[in-house]
Short mmCIF file of C-alpha atoms in Angstrom, two decimals:
data_model
loop_
_atom_site.label_atom_id
_atom_site.label_comp_id
_atom_site.label_asym_id
_atom_site.label_seq_id
_atom_site.Cartn_x
_atom_site.Cartn_y
_atom_site.Cartn_z
CA UNK A 1 -0.20 0.05 0.13
CA UNK A 2 1.45 3.45 -0.88
CA UNK A 3 2.02 5.87 1.46
CA UNK A 4 -1.26 9.00 1.39
CA UNK A 5 -0.73 11.82 -0.90
CA UNK A 6 2.30 10.98 -3.63
CA UNK A 7 2.32 13.73 -6.07
CA UNK A 8 1.64 11.63 -8.99
CA UNK A 9 -1.61 10.61 -6.91
CA UNK A 10 -3.13 13.89 -8.19
CA UNK A 11 -2.65 13.56 -11.39
CA UNK A 12 -5.00 10.62 -11.65
CA UNK A 13 -8.55 11.12 -12.08
CA UNK A 14 -11.48 9.63 -10.10
CA UNK A 15 -12.60 7.81 -13.31
CA UNK A 16 -8.99 6.32 -13.84
CA UNK A 17 -9.18 5.41 -10.21
CA UNK A 18 -12.43 3.86 -10.29
CA UNK A 19 -10.77 1.72 -13.78
CA UNK A 20 -8.04 0.36 -11.93
CA UNK A 21 -10.49 -0.42 -8.81
CA UNK A 22 -11.87 -2.68 -11.64
CA UNK A 23 -8.85 -4.03 -12.14
CA UNK A 24 -8.76 -4.85 -8.39
CA UNK A 25 -6.36 -2.10 -7.52
CA UNK A 26 -6.70 -1.73 -3.72
CA UNK A 27 -4.16 1.31 -3.70
CA UNK A 28 -6.97 3.05 -6.58
CA UNK A 29 -9.30 2.49 -3.76
CA UNK A 30 -7.18 3.93 -0.55
CA UNK A 31 -6.92 7.06 -3.14
CA UNK A 32 -10.57 7.42 -4.34
CA UNK A 33 -11.59 7.04 -0.35
CA UNK A 34 -9.07 10.12 1.00
CA UNK A 35 -10.04 12.21 -1.69
CA UNK A 36 -13.99 11.66 -1.00
CA UNK A 37 -14.45 9.81 2.39
CA UNK A 38 -14.81 13.42 4.24
CA UNK A 39 -17.32 15.06 2.35
CA UNK A 40 -19.33 11.74 1.94
CA UNK A 41 -19.30 11.87 6.08
CA UNK A 42 -20.91 14.72 6.05
CA UNK A 43 -23.59 13.49 3.93
CA UNK A 44 -24.38 10.00 5.97
CA UNK A 45 -23.65 12.70 9.24
CA UNK A 46 -26.09 15.38 7.89
CA UNK A 47 -28.51 12.40 7.30
CA UNK A 48 -27.85 9.86 10.52
CA UNK A 49 -26.22 12.62 12.65
CA UNK A 50 -22.54 12.19 13.78
CA UNK A 51 -23.25 8.76 14.85
CA UNK A 52 -21.05 5.18 14.52
CA UNK A 53 -23.27 4.56 11.90
CA UNK A 54 -22.79 6.96 9.37
CA UNK A 55 -19.11 6.01 9.28
CA UNK A 56 -20.39 2.46 8.79
CA UNK A 57 -22.32 4.06 5.89
CA UNK A 58 -19.28 5.47 4.41
CA UNK A 59 -17.20 1.87 4.77
CA UNK A 60 -20.01 0.54 3.08
CA UNK A 61 -19.80 2.81 0.37
CA UNK A 62 -16.25 1.42 -0.55
CA UNK A 63 -16.76 -1.54 -0.46
CA UNK A 64 -19.68 -0.99 -2.58
CA UNK A 65 -17.35 1.07 -5.11
CA UNK A 66 -14.73 -2.47 -4.40
CA UNK A 67 -17.40 -4.85 -5.27
CA UNK A 68 -19.48 -2.87 -8.07
CA UNK A 69 -17.03 -0.08 -9.92
CA UNK A 70 -18.25 -1.87 -13.25
CA UNK A 71 -21.41 0.00 -12.51
CA UNK A 72 -20.35 3.07 -12.94
CA UNK A 73 -21.31 4.77 -15.69
CA UNK A 74 -19.07 7.87 -16.58
CA UNK A 75 -21.61 9.29 -19.37
CA UNK A 76 -24.02 9.25 -16.33
CA UNK A 77 -21.90 12.12 -13.77
CA UNK A 78 -18.72 12.69 -11.76
CA UNK A 79 -17.64 9.67 -9.57
CA UNK A 80 -18.07 11.51 -6.53
CA UNK A 81 -21.65 12.17 -7.65
CA UNK A 82 -21.86 8.30 -7.99
CA UNK A 83 -20.59 7.92 -4.25
CA UNK A 84 -22.97 10.46 -2.99
CA UNK A 85 -26.13 8.57 -4.28
CA UNK A 86 -24.81 5.22 -3.06
CA UNK A 87 -23.82 7.37 0.31
CA UNK A 88 -27.47 8.76 0.57
CA UNK A 89 -29.25 5.78 0.24
CA UNK A 90 -27.89 3.91 1.91
CA UNK A 91 -28.11 6.65 5.08
CA UNK A 92 -31.70 7.04 4.26
CA UNK A 93 -32.21 3.05 4.51
CA UNK A 94 -30.85 3.04 8.20
CA UNK A 95 -32.93 6.56 9.09
CA UNK A 96 -36.32 4.45 8.06
CA UNK A 97 -34.98 1.70 9.38
CA UNK A 98 -35.51 3.80 12.96
CA UNK A 99 -38.80 4.65 12.10
CA UNK A 100 -42.09 3.07 12.48
CA UNK A 101 -43.23 1.43 9.34
CA UNK A 102 -44.41 3.64 6.77
CA UNK A 103 -47.22 3.35 4.37
CA UNK A 104 -44.67 3.12 1.53
CA UNK A 105 -45.37 -0.20 0.22
CA UNK A 106 -42.38 -2.47 -1.66
CA UNK A 107 -42.40 -2.67 -5.48
CA UNK A 108 -44.29 0.10 -7.13
CA UNK A 109 -43.33 3.28 -8.97
CA UNK A 110 -42.21 4.96 -5.69
CA UNK A 111 -39.67 1.89 -5.37
CA UNK A 112 -38.62 1.80 -8.84
CA UNK A 113 -37.85 5.47 -8.38
CA UNK A 114 -35.23 4.38 -5.06
CA UNK A 115 -33.75 2.05 -6.82
CA UNK A 116 -33.30 4.73 -10.33
CA UNK A 117 -32.19 7.16 -7.49
CA UNK A 118 -29.35 4.34 -5.67
CA UNK A 119 -27.85 3.34 -9.36
CA UNK A 120 -28.22 6.30 -11.48
CA UNK A 121 -25.46 9.19 -10.92
CA UNK A 122 -26.71 12.40 -9.44
CA UNK A 123 -24.37 15.55 -10.12
CA UNK A 124 -22.33 16.81 -7.10
CA UNK A 125 -18.63 17.70 -6.80
CA UNK A 126 -16.10 17.82 -4.77
CA UNK A 127 -14.70 21.23 -6.39
CA UNK A 128 -14.89 24.63 -4.36
CA UNK A 129 -16.14 26.30 -6.86
CA UNK A 130 -19.03 23.57 -7.63
CA UNK A 131 -19.81 24.09 -4.05
CA UNK A 132 -20.28 27.85 -4.04
CA UNK A 133 -22.84 27.53 -6.96
CA UNK A 134 -24.68 25.32 -4.99
CA UNK A 135 -24.87 27.04 -2.28
CA UNK A 136 -25.82 29.71 -4.39
CA UNK A 137 -28.15 27.88 -5.84
CA UNK A 138 -29.99 26.65 -2.48
CA UNK A 139 -29.24 30.06 -1.08
CA UNK A 140 -31.52 31.86 -3.51
CA UNK A 141 -34.59 29.63 -2.92
CA UNK A 142 -37.48 30.97 -0.60
CA UNK A 143 -37.19 29.70 2.82
CA UNK A 144 -40.35 27.45 2.11
CA UNK A 145 -38.86 25.66 -0.73
CA UNK A 146 -35.26 25.15 0.80
CA UNK A 147 -36.99 23.93 3.95
CA UNK A 148 -38.80 21.20 1.70
CA UNK A 149 -36.06 19.89 -0.44
CA UNK A 150 -33.81 19.74 3.15
CA UNK A 151 -36.62 17.37 4.47
CA UNK A 152 -36.68 15.71 1.61
CA UNK A 153 -33.18 14.68 0.63
CA UNK A 154 -31.92 14.53 4.11
CA UNK A 155 -34.46 13.45 6.36
CA UNK A 156 -36.12 10.92 3.82
CA UNK A 157 -39.06 12.26 4.37
CA UNK A 158 -41.98 11.97 2.21
CA UNK A 159 -44.05 14.49 0.85
CA UNK A 160 -47.01 13.57 3.34
CA UNK A 161 -44.32 13.90 6.05
CA UNK A 162 -43.10 17.28 4.75
CA UNK A 163 -46.98 18.66 4.69
CA UNK A 164 -46.98 17.24 8.21
CA UNK A 165 -43.84 18.32 9.66
CA UNK A 166 -44.03 21.60 7.95
CA UNK A 167 -48.16 22.12 9.04
CA UNK A 168 -48.31 22.89 5.27
CA UNK A 169 -51.24 21.28 2.50
CA UNK A 170 -50.20 18.19 1.01
CA UNK A 171 -50.32 20.26 -2.40
CA UNK A 172 -48.29 23.27 -1.32
CA UNK A 173 -45.43 20.75 -0.49
CA UNK A 174 -45.58 19.41 -3.61
CA UNK A 175 -45.60 22.70 -4.88
CA UNK A 176 -42.90 23.55 -3.27
CA UNK A 177 -40.40 20.74 -3.88
CA UNK A 178 -41.24 21.17 -7.21
CA UNK A 179 -40.31 24.90 -8.11
CA UNK A 180 -37.84 24.07 -5.79
CA UNK A 181 -36.01 21.29 -8.50
CA UNK A 182 -36.83 23.07 -11.22
CA UNK A 183 -35.22 26.57 -9.75
CA UNK A 184 -32.17 24.46 -8.95
CA UNK A 185 -31.75 22.63 -12.70
CA UNK A 186 -32.28 25.94 -13.87
CA UNK A 187 -29.75 27.81 -11.93
CA UNK A 188 -27.06 25.19 -12.25
CA UNK A 189 -27.95 24.24 -15.60
CA UNK A 190 -24.99 26.45 -17.17
CA UNK A 191 -22.22 25.00 -15.26
CA UNK A 192 -23.29 20.92 -15.99
CA UNK A 193 -20.29 19.98 -17.89
CA UNK A 194 -18.14 22.98 -16.56
CA UNK A 195 -17.22 22.20 -13.26
CA UNK A 196 -16.71 18.73 -11.45
CA UNK A 197 -20.46 18.03 -11.30
CA UNK B 1 -44.46 18.99 -23.98
CA UNK B 2 -45.03 18.33 -20.29
CA UNK B 3 -47.60 20.29 -17.73
CA UNK B 4 -46.51 21.37 -14.19
CA UNK B 5 -48.35 18.22 -12.94
CA UNK B 6 -45.87 15.94 -15.11
CA UNK B 7 -43.19 18.52 -13.89
CA UNK B 8 -44.20 17.71 -9.69
CA UNK B 9 -44.60 14.12 -10.09
CA UNK B 10 -41.25 13.94 -11.76
CA UNK B 11 -39.74 16.55 -9.04
CA UNK B 12 -41.03 14.26 -6.14
CA UNK B 13 -39.48 10.84 -7.89
CA UNK B 14 -35.84 12.35 -8.46
CA UNK B 15 -35.83 12.91 -4.79
CA UNK B 16 -35.97 8.88 -4.79
CA UNK B 17 -38.56 8.69 -2.07
CA UNK B 18 -42.02 6.96 -2.25
CA UNK B 19 -44.15 8.68 -4.31
CA UNK B 20 -47.29 7.52 -1.71
CA UNK B 21 -50.80 8.46 -3.56
CA UNK B 22 -49.17 9.74 -6.90
CA UNK B 23 -47.45 6.26 -7.34
CA UNK B 24 -50.25 5.12 -9.65
CA UNK B 25 -50.50 8.49 -11.61
CA UNK B 26 -46.55 8.76 -12.09
CA UNK B 27 -46.53 4.74 -13.21
CA UNK B 28 -49.44 6.06 -16.10
CA UNK B 29 -47.00 8.68 -16.58
CA UNK B 30 -44.11 6.72 -17.43
CA UNK B 31 -46.57 3.37 -19.40
CA UNK B 32 -48.62 6.23 -21.79
CA UNK B 33 -44.83 7.45 -22.64
CA UNK B 34 -43.73 11.00 -21.92
CA UNK B 35 -40.22 11.87 -23.31
CA UNK B 36 -39.57 15.33 -21.78
CA UNK B 37 -40.24 13.93 -18.25
CA UNK B 38 -38.07 11.09 -19.24
CA UNK B 39 -35.16 13.65 -20.09
CA UNK B 40 -36.42 16.17 -17.39
CA UNK B 41 -35.88 13.44 -14.60
CA UNK B 42 -32.24 13.09 -14.40
CA UNK B 43 -31.42 17.03 -14.55
CA UNK B 44 -33.75 17.35 -11.43
CA UNK B 45 -31.97 14.52 -9.65
CA UNK B 46 -28.68 16.10 -10.93
CA UNK B 47 -30.09 19.42 -9.09
CA UNK B 48 -31.50 17.42 -5.74
CA UNK B 49 -27.85 15.92 -5.26
CA UNK B 50 -26.53 19.57 -5.31
CA UNK B 51 -27.73 19.49 -1.60
CA UNK B 52 -25.15 17.56 -0.74
CA UNK B 53 -22.63 19.86 -1.71
CA UNK B 54 -24.08 22.40 0.88
CA UNK B 55 -23.33 19.84 3.80
CA UNK B 56 -19.72 20.35 5.75
CA UNK B 57 -17.06 17.19 5.36
CA UNK B 58 -15.87 15.38 8.13
CA UNK B 59 -12.71 13.47 8.44
CA UNK B 60 -13.10 10.16 9.30
CA UNK B 61 -11.01 8.31 11.64
CA UNK B 62 -8.07 6.58 10.55
CA UNK B 63 -8.95 3.28 12.15
CA UNK B 64 -12.60 3.88 8.97
CA UNK B 65 -9.63 3.28 6.19
CA UNK B 66 -7.72 1.18 7.89
CA UNK B 67 -10.28 -1.02 8.44
CA UNK B 68 -11.78 -0.61 4.61
CA UNK B 69 -8.21 -1.63 3.17
CA UNK B 70 -7.63 -4.57 5.51
CA UNK B 71 -11.53 -6.32 4.92
CA UNK B 72 -10.82 -6.11 0.86
CA UNK B 73 -10.27 -10.15 -0.29
CA UNK B 74 -6.32 -10.32 0.06
CA UNK B 75 -6.81 -12.59 -3.42
CA UNK B 76 -8.26 -9.78 -5.31
CA UNK B 77 -4.89 -7.44 -4.04
CA UNK B 78 -3.15 -6.46 -7.68
CA UNK B 79 0.13 -8.25 -5.93
CA UNK B 80 -1.70 -11.49 -6.28
CA UNK B 81 -3.72 -10.56 -9.04
CA UNK B 82 -0.75 -8.88 -11.19
CA UNK B 83 1.81 -11.78 -10.60
CA UNK B 84 0.62 -15.34 -12.73
CA UNK B 85 1.84 -17.68 -10.63
CA UNK B 86 3.89 -20.93 -11.88
CA UNK B 87 1.35 -23.19 -12.44
CA UNK B 88 -1.19 -20.14 -14.28
CA UNK B 89 1.75 -20.49 -16.36
CA UNK B 90 1.94 -24.06 -16.52
CA UNK B 91 -2.19 -24.05 -17.08
CA UNK B 92 -1.72 -21.28 -20.15
CA UNK B 93 1.38 -23.22 -21.77
CA UNK B 94 -1.08 -26.54 -21.65
CA UNK B 95 -4.23 -23.98 -22.98
CA UNK B 96 -1.97 -23.00 -25.67
CA UNK B 97 -1.21 -26.52 -26.61
CA UNK B 98 -4.59 -27.75 -26.99
CA UNK B 99 -5.65 -24.87 -28.38
CA UNK B 100 -2.22 -25.09 -31.52
CA UNK B 101 -3.08 -28.24 -31.70
CA UNK B 102 -6.91 -28.26 -32.11
CA UNK B 103 -6.06 -25.23 -35.16
CA UNK B 104 -3.60 -27.88 -36.28
CA UNK B 105 -5.96 -30.79 -36.71
CA UNK B 106 -9.37 -28.22 -38.09
CA UNK B 107 -6.59 -26.98 -40.13
CA UNK B 108 -6.15 -30.53 -41.89
CA UNK B 109 -9.36 -31.49 -41.51
CA UNK B 110 -10.33 -27.83 -43.53
CA UNK B 111 -8.27 -28.75 -46.35
CA UNK B 112 -9.42 -32.63 -47.23
CA UNK B 113 -12.80 -31.04 -46.86
CA UNK B 114 -11.17 -28.79 -50.04
CA UNK B 115 -9.65 -31.22 -51.92
CA UNK B 116 -12.86 -34.12 -51.39
CA UNK B 117 -14.69 -30.80 -53.07
CA UNK B 118 -12.33 -30.41 -55.76
CA UNK B 119 -12.22 -33.32 -56.42
CA UNK B 120 -16.53 -33.22 -56.54
CA UNK B 121 -16.15 -30.06 -58.36
CA UNK B 122 -14.52 -31.78 -61.11
CA UNK B 123 -16.86 -35.00 -61.41
CA UNK B 124 -19.74 -32.49 -61.65
CA UNK B 125 -18.12 -30.65 -64.07
CA UNK B 126 -17.69 -33.82 -65.85
CA UNK B 127 -21.08 -34.96 -65.40
CA UNK B 128 -22.91 -31.73 -66.96
CA UNK B 129 -19.82 -31.86 -69.85
CA UNK B 130 -21.21 -34.95 -70.24
CA UNK B 131 -24.77 -34.28 -69.76
CA UNK B 132 -24.61 -31.62 -72.55
CA UNK B 133 -22.67 -33.63 -75.38
CA UNK B 134 -25.48 -36.62 -74.80
CA UNK B 135 -27.83 -33.64 -74.87
CA UNK B 136 -26.56 -32.23 -78.02
CA UNK B 137 -26.31 -35.74 -79.97
CA UNK B 138 -29.85 -36.40 -79.32
CA UNK B 139 -31.02 -33.46 -80.42
CA UNK B 140 -29.12 -33.75 -83.65
CA UNK B 141 -30.89 -37.74 -84.17
CA UNK B 142 -34.21 -35.92 -83.78
CA UNK B 143 -33.20 -33.46 -85.86
CA UNK B 144 -32.40 -35.69 -88.65
CA UNK B 145 -35.00 -38.31 -88.25
CA UNK B 146 -37.51 -35.03 -87.94
CA UNK B 147 -36.03 -33.61 -91.57
CA UNK B 148 -38.14 -34.31 -94.41
CA UNK B 149 -34.99 -35.61 -96.77
CA UNK B 150 -33.74 -38.33 -94.29
CA UNK B 151 -32.28 -40.92 -95.98
CA UNK B 152 -31.47 -44.89 -94.03
CA UNK B 153 -28.83 -46.00 -95.82
CA UNK B 154 -27.48 -50.23 -95.23
CA UNK B 155 -23.84 -50.84 -95.08
CA UNK B 156 -22.61 -54.59 -95.08
CA UNK B 157 -19.90 -56.18 -93.74
CA UNK B 158 -16.78 -56.44 -95.52
CA UNK B 159 -13.17 -58.09 -95.44
CA UNK B 160 -12.01 -59.26 -92.07
CA UNK B 161 -15.49 -59.03 -90.37
CA UNK B 162 -18.61 -59.88 -92.79
CA UNK B 163 -20.96 -60.38 -90.08
CA UNK B 164 -20.68 -56.48 -89.43
CA UNK B 165 -24.37 -54.38 -89.84
CA UNK B 166 -24.95 -50.70 -89.95
CA UNK B 167 -27.70 -48.41 -90.94
CA UNK B 168 -26.88 -44.38 -91.76
CA UNK B 169 -29.50 -41.92 -91.00
CA UNK B 170 -28.33 -38.83 -93.22
CA UNK B 171 -30.16 -35.96 -93.94
CA UNK B 172 -28.80 -33.58 -97.02
CA UNK B 173 -30.67 -30.37 -95.04
CA UNK B 174 -29.01 -30.96 -91.86
CA UNK B 175 -26.01 -32.24 -93.50
CA UNK B 176 -24.95 -34.55 -91.41
CA UNK B 177 -26.58 -37.59 -90.16
CA UNK B 178 -25.74 -40.78 -87.66
CA UNK B 179 -24.87 -44.14 -87.52
CA UNK B 180 -26.43 -47.32 -86.06
CA UNK B 181 -23.64 -50.63 -85.79
CA UNK B 182 -23.80 -54.14 -84.25
CA UNK B 183 -21.43 -56.83 -84.63
CA UNK B 184 -18.05 -54.51 -84.60
CA UNK B 185 -15.10 -56.39 -83.66
CA UNK B 186 -13.23 -55.01 -80.29
CA UNK B 187 -9.78 -53.37 -81.86
CA UNK B 188 -6.36 -52.73 -80.43
CA UNK B 189 -6.31 -49.69 -78.16
CA UNK B 190 -4.11 -47.83 -81.26
CA UNK B 191 -7.15 -48.38 -83.89
CA UNK B 192 -10.14 -47.11 -84.35
CA UNK B 193 -13.09 -47.00 -86.72
CA UNK B 194 -13.46 -44.13 -89.59
CA UNK B 195 -16.86 -42.97 -90.90
CA UNK B 196 -16.15 -41.62 -94.76
CA UNK B 197 -18.67 -40.69 -97.31
CA UNK B 198 -18.74 -40.34 -99.95
CA UNK B 199 -18.94 -37.20 -102.42
CA UNK B 200 -18.75 -37.20 -106.29
CA UNK B 201 -17.04 -40.37 -105.69
CA UNK B 202 -14.47 -39.47 -103.12
CA UNK B 203 -14.14 -40.33 -99.55
CA UNK B 204 -14.14 -37.22 -96.92
CA UNK B 205 -13.77 -38.08 -93.11
CA UNK B 206 -16.91 -37.82 -90.92
CA UNK B 207 -14.89 -39.03 -87.90
CA UNK B 208 -13.90 -41.94 -85.59
CA UNK B 209 -15.69 -44.25 -83.42
CA UNK B 210 -15.41 -46.80 -80.78
CA UNK B 211 -17.97 -49.49 -80.39
CA UNK B 212 -18.88 -50.74 -76.78
CA UNK B 213 -17.91 -54.64 -75.48
CA UNK B 214 -20.82 -55.90 -77.50
CA UNK B 215 -19.54 -54.42 -80.33
CA UNK B 216 -22.60 -51.81 -81.16
CA UNK B 217 -22.12 -48.31 -81.74
CA UNK B 218 -24.29 -45.05 -82.27
CA UNK B 219 -22.24 -42.50 -83.73
CA UNK B 220 -23.07 -38.72 -85.07
CA UNK B 221 -21.19 -37.83 -87.78
CA UNK B 222 -18.78 -34.85 -88.35
CA UNK B 223 -21.02 -32.08 -90.56
CA UNK B 224 -20.56 -32.07 -94.50
CA UNK B 225 -19.74 -29.18 -96.32
CA UNK B 226 -22.46 -26.69 -97.99
CA UNK B 227 -23.66 -28.21 -101.93
CA UNK B 228 -22.21 -31.78 -101.47
CA UNK B 229 -24.32 -34.20 -101.18
CA UNK B 230 -23.53 -37.69 -99.69
CA UNK B 231 -23.75 -40.64 -102.42
CA UNK B 232 -21.89 -43.57 -99.67
CA UNK B 233 -20.37 -44.70 -96.53
CA UNK B 234 -18.23 -47.06 -95.93
CA UNK B 235 -16.35 -47.46 -92.52
CA UNK B 236 -12.55 -48.60 -92.24
CA UNK B 237 -10.08 -49.86 -89.35
CA UNK B 238 -7.18 -46.42 -89.41
CA UNK B 239 -5.00 -45.61 -86.42
CA UNK B 240 -6.47 -43.49 -83.58
CA UNK B 241 -7.36 -40.40 -83.89
CA UNK B 242 -8.03 -40.97 -87.88
CA UNK B 243 -6.76 -40.03 -91.07
CA UNK B 244 -7.74 -37.71 -93.73
CA UNK B 245 -7.69 -40.52 -96.47
CA UNK B 246 -8.53 -44.69 -95.91
CA UNK B 247 -5.67 -46.24 -95.54
CA UNK B 248 -7.22 -50.14 -93.40
CA UNK B 249 -9.19 -52.43 -94.80
CA UNK B 250 -13.21 -51.83 -95.42
CA UNK B 251 -15.37 -53.52 -92.67
CA UNK B 252 -18.84 -51.74 -93.43
CA UNK B 253 -19.54 -50.51 -97.04
CA UNK B 254 -23.01 -49.43 -98.79
CA UNK B 255 -25.11 -47.72 -101.19
CA UNK B 256 -27.23 -44.77 -100.58
CA UNK B 257 -30.82 -45.38 -100.85
CA UNK B 258 -32.35 -42.93 -102.88
#
């Protein structure tokens, strides 16, 4: 195993590392971990709280990357986005397991949507530029839209649960989610492909 | 083009959460097909994921990294995977040898098949040529027999073969004829029977032929030049391939019937 942070490591892109992981290169996995584990742990912390569970999730995600590196599709987003989706999905699964059973049924389009969200690659970036753009976009949303999106994304609440939590009508919550995501899309769209998104 | 309701359904789906009461409607939307909705879904997922960029990162404890790397299967480490063992090398060598033998055997099999196909092709070509020749002979005989001016000439045995018999069917219009013979004696390998047609008292070569083992022969003559009338026919024994003028004994001779 190489020591951390050798100069040539900076030249190896995330996608190169994933390709090397497919070739069972554990050094590549270690380097990918060093780059992104803090960001992924931040997401897991946000969903699960700063607990041992969040750290377990990060460990699970990198084991998933080791076992299923071939599932990464470079045409659908960045490596970090792929890892963030895996982190959020696993963290939300643990969060739901803590709660009483909900009315969600296994299977059906909602379940398919969850599977898709787990396996697909969303945008995201470790770059400070991208983070600043995202913060600006989210900060530009009305508070109620921002709150609705955060409850859905980080707390895994359904729209009816959000309505209950925020004491807002169900239709209003759906509208807030729709408007919030559409505004984020419009704000971020010019940067897709230009940053590490 | 999608409606605000479609945008709402896709937004809820993009967050990857249960759609609850909207699940059935979203299912119908997908089933009926909405290309603009399908295009919107990944974009809204990208938009939603921007929320992850807003949380502060936290460096994991060093022990987490160590545990992760220690949990990777040693058999899948690069050092193990990148250096083939001696036994693996033998397996590769054996596999290569087997492959080489298989290729060699297959090549030999293909060569045999190719030679067999060539021979078969040659046989077929010969059969086709024989058939064509037979058809041409039958066609000639039919033309002669169906001709209005067909004549039948009887040839009797002469000299060394007094028992030989033959008929010549001849057409001046076709300028050709054919001979049907029997009781012909077998000849040495360097000899053949040659048919002559007498024009203006002179013999003209019309071809050579061989009888079958029973002494019978069916032979189509060469074409006679224009404006020349056949008066008589004779068969002689000549060197194989024939001669321009008769030199051997006459075995069949006759007189035109009409």
